[in-house]
Coordinates of C-alpha atoms in Angstrom, one line a residue:
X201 CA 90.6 258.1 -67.5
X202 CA 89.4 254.9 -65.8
X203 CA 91.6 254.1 -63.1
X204 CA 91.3 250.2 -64.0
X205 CA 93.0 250.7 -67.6
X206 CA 96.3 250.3 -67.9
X207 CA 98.6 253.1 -68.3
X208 CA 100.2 254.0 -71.6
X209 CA 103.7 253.2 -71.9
X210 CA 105.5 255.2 -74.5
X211 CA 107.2 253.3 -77.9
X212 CA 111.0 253.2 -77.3
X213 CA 111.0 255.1 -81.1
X214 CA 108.3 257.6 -80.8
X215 CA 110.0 261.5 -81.3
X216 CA 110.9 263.2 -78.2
X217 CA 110.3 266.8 -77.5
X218 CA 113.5 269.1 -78.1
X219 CA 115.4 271.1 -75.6
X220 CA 114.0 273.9 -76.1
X221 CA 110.6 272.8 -76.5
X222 CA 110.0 273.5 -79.9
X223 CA 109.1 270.2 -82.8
X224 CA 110.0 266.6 -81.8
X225 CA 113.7 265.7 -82.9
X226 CA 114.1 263.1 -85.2
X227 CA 116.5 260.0 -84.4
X228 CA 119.3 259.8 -86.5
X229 CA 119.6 255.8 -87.9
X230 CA 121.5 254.9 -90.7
X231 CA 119.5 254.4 -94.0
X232 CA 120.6 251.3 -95.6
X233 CA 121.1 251.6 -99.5
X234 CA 118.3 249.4 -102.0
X235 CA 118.4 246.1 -103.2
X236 CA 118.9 247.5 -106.6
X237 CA 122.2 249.8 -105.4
X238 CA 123.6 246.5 -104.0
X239 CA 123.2 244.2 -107.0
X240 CA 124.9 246.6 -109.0
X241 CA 127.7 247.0 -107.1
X242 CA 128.2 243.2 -106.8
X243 CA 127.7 243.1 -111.0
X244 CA 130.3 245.8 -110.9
X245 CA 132.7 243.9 -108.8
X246 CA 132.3 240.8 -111.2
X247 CA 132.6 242.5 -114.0
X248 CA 135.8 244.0 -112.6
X249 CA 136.8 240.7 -111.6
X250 CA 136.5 239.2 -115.0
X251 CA 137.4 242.1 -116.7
X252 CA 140.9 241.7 -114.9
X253 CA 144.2 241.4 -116.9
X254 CA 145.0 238.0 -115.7
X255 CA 141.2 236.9 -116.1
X256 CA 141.7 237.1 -119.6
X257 CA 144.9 235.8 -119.8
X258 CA 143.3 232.5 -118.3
X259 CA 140.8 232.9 -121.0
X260 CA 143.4 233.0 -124.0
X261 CA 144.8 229.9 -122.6
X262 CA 141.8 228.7 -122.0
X263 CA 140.3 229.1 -125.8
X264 CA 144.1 227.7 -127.6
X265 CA 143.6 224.6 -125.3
X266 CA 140.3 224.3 -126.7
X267 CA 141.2 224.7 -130.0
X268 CA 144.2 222.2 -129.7
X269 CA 142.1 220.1 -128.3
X270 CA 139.9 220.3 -131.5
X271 CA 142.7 220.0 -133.9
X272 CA 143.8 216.6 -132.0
X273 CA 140.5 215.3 -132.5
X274 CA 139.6 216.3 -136.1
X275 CA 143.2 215.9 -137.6
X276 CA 143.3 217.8 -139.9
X277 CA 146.3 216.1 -141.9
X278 CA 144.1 213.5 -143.0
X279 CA 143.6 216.0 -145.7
X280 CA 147.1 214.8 -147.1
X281 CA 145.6 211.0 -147.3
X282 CA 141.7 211.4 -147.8
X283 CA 141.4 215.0 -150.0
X284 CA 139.1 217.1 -149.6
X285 CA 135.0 216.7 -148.8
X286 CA 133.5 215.9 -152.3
X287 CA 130.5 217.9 -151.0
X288 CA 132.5 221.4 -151.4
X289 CA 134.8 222.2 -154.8
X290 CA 136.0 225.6 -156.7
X291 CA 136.4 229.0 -154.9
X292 CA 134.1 227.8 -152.3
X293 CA 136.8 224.6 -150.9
X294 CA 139.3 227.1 -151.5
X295 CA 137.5 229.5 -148.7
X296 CA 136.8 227.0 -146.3
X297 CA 140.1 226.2 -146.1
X298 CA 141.6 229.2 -146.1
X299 CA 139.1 229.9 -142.6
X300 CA 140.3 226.2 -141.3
X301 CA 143.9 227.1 -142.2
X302 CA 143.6 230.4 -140.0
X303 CA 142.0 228.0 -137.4
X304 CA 144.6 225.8 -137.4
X305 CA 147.5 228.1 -137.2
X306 CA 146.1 229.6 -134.1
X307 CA 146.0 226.1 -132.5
X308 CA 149.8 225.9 -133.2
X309 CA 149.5 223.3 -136.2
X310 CA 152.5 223.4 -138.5
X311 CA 152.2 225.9 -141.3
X312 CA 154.4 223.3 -143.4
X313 CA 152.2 220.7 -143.7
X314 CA 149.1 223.1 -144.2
X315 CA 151.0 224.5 -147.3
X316 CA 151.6 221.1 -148.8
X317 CA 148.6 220.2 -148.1
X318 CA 146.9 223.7 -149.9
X319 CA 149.0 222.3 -152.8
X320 CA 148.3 219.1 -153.0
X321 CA 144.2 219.8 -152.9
X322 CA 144.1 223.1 -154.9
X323 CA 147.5 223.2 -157.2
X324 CA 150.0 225.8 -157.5
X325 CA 147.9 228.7 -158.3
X326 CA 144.9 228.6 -155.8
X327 CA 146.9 226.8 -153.3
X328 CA 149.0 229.7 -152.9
X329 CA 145.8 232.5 -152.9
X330 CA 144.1 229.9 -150.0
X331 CA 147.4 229.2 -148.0
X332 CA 148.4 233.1 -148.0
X333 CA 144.5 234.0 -146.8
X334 CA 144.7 231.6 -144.0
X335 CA 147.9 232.6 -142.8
X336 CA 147.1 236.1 -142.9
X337 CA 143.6 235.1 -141.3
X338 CA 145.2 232.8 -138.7
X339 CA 148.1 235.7 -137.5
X340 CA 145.1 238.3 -137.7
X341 CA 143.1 236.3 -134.8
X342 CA 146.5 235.6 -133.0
X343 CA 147.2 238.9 -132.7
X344 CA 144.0 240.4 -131.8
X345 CA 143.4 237.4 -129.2
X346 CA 147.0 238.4 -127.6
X347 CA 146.3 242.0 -127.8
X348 CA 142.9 242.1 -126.5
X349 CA 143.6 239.0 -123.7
X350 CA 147.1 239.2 -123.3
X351 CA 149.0 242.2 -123.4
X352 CA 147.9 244.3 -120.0
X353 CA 149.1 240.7 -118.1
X354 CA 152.2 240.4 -120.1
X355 CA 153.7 243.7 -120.6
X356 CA 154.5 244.2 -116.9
X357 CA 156.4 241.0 -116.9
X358 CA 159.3 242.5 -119.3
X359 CA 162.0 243.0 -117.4
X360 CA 164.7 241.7 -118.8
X361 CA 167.4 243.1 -121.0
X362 CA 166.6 240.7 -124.1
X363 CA 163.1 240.9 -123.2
X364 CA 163.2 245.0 -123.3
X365 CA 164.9 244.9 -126.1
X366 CA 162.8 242.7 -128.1
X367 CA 159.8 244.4 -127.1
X368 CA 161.6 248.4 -128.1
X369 CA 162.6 246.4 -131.6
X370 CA 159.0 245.4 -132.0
X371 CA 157.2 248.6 -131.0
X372 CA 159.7 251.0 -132.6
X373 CA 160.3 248.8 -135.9
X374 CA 157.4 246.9 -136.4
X375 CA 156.8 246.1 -139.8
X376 CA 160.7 245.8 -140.5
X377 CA 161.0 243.3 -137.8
X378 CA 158.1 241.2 -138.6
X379 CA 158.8 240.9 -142.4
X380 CA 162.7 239.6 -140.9
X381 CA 160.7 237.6 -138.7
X382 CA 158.5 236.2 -141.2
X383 CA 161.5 235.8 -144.0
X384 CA 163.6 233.7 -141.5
X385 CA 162.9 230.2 -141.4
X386 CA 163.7 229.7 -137.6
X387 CA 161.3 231.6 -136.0
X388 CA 158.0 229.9 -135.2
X389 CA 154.8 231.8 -136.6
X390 CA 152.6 231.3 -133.4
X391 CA 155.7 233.1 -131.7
X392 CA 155.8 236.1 -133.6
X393 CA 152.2 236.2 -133.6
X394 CA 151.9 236.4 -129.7
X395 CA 155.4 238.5 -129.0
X396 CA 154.1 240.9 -131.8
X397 CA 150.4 240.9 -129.8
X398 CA 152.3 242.1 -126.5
X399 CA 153.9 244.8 -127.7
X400 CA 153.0 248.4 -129.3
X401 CA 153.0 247.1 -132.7
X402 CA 150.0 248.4 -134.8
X403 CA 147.9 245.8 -136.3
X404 CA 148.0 247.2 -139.7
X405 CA 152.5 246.5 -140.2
X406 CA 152.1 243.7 -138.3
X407 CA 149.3 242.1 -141.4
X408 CA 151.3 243.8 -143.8
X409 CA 154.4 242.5 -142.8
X410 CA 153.1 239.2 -142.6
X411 CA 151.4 238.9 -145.9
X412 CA 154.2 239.9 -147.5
X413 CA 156.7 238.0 -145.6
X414 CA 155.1 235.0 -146.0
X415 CA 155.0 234.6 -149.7
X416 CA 158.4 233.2 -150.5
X417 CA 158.0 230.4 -148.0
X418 CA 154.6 229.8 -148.4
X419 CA 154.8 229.5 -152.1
X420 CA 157.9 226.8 -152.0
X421 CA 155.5 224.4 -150.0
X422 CA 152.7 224.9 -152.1
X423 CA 154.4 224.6 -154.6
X424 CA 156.1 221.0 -153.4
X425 CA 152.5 219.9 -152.4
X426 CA 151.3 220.3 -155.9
X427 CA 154.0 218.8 -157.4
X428 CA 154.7 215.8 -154.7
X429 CA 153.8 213.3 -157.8
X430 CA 156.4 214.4 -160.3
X431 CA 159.5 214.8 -157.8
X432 CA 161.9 215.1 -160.5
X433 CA 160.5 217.7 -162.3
X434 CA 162.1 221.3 -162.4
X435 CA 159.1 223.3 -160.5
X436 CA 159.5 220.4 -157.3
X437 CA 163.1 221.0 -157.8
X438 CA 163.7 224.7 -157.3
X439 CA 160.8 224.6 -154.6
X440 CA 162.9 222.1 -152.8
X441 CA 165.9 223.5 -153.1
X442 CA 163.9 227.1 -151.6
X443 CA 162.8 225.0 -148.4
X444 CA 166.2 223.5 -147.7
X445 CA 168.8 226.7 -148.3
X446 CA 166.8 228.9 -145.9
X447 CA 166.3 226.0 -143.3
X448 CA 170.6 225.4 -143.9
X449 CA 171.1 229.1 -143.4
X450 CA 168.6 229.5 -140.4
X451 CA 170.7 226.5 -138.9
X452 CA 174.2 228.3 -139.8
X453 CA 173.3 231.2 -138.5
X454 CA 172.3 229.9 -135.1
X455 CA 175.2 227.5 -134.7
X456 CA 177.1 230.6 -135.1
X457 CA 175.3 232.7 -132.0
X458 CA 175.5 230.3 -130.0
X459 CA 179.3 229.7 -130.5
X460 CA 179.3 233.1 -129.9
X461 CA 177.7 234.0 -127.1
X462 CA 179.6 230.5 -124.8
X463 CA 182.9 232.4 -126.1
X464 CA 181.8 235.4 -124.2

């Protein structure tokens, strides 16, 4: 070795001989996991995130402001004034407004004034088949939206003694409950739609319930609407006089509770 080179200084990391002289030992360093193994774990924690019960909750609310929104902006009871699209006529009208009555039932417009108006547009017969599709459509997509987006955010909130015992009426008698539901006038239909969605119901009463449930005071409004130029004939008669005894007994029967229950 030339003594005017410089002398070899040893790299800080290089292996060091053992104790007891045998192979270099190794330096222990922590191995950092991949790129890869840390993007999933961040796509896991977002899904998680979003997946959340109260994620979707803010989504339901989200999509029946939206679609409030859309009903305030289309109208749709300029259908009463204007009729329907000459472009569309027969079965195929009757569809589309079945799908836009389900739509619209969702987004908390009246069913009243969506049966008059399947009435008016499609007569007694058709009117009926359409207005009974789209409120079974429109309670279907309630109910899975609330089941689906709702429920796991909702349930844990029932604490309450009415609220318990709604919700063991519901789950326990589900298609007996819904068809009262649906028979009495003073229950809204977005309501029972959404309190039906949070509890155990299954899907199957609660369509069931609905469809049939829903004939009697569907039929009276279509009936009306088809019949709204001739309002002294029998058939606008008897399907005024079905709108206004349940709406009389609905009101009876709640004047009554409530005497009741500030007398307790």
């Amino acid at each position: 070795m030339c003594p005017d080179s410089p002398a070899r200084v040893p790299h800080p990391r290089a292996a060091q001989p053992s104790a007891g002289g045998g192979k270099p030992a190794v330096p222990l360093t922590a191995a950092s996991p991949p790129p890869a193994a840390l993007w999933a774990r961040r796509i896991a924690r977002c899904g998680r995130a979003l997946l959340s019960p109260w994620s979707r909750l803010s989504l339901l609310l989200v999509l029946l402001a939206g679609a409030g929104s859309c009903v305030l902006l289309f109208r749709p009871q300029r259908l009463l004034a204007h009729g329907w699209p000459p472009q569309l006529g027969g079965l195929a009208a009757a569809a589309v407004f079945a799908v836009a009555y389900g739509v619209c039932t969702v987004a908390f417009v009246p069913r009243p004034l969506l049966n008059l108006a399947a009435g008016a547009l499609f007569g007694s017969q058709v009117g009926l088949a359409a207005a009974l599709a789209g409120t079974v459509l429109g309670a279907g997509a309630a109910f899975g939206l609330g089941r689906v987006l709702g429920q796991d955010a909702l349930r844990p909130l029932l604490r309450g003694r009415l609220l318990k015992a709604a919700d063991g009426q519901l789950s326990r008698h589900g298609f007996r409950s819904m068809l009262a539901a649906r028979l009495f006038p003073g229950v809204p239909f977005w309501a029972a739609n959404y309190c039906a969605a949070v509890s155990r119901m299954s899907c199957l009463a609660f369509l069931s319930a609905t469809a049939l449930g829903s004939i009697p005071n569907t039929a009276a409004y279509v009936v009306a609407g088809a019949r709204a130029t001739a309002p002294t004939s029998p058939a606008f008669l008897v399907a005024a006089a079905c709108i206004a005894l349940p709406a009389l007994a609905g009101t009876a029967l709640a004047w009554r509770a409530r005497h009741r229950l500030r007398g307790r």
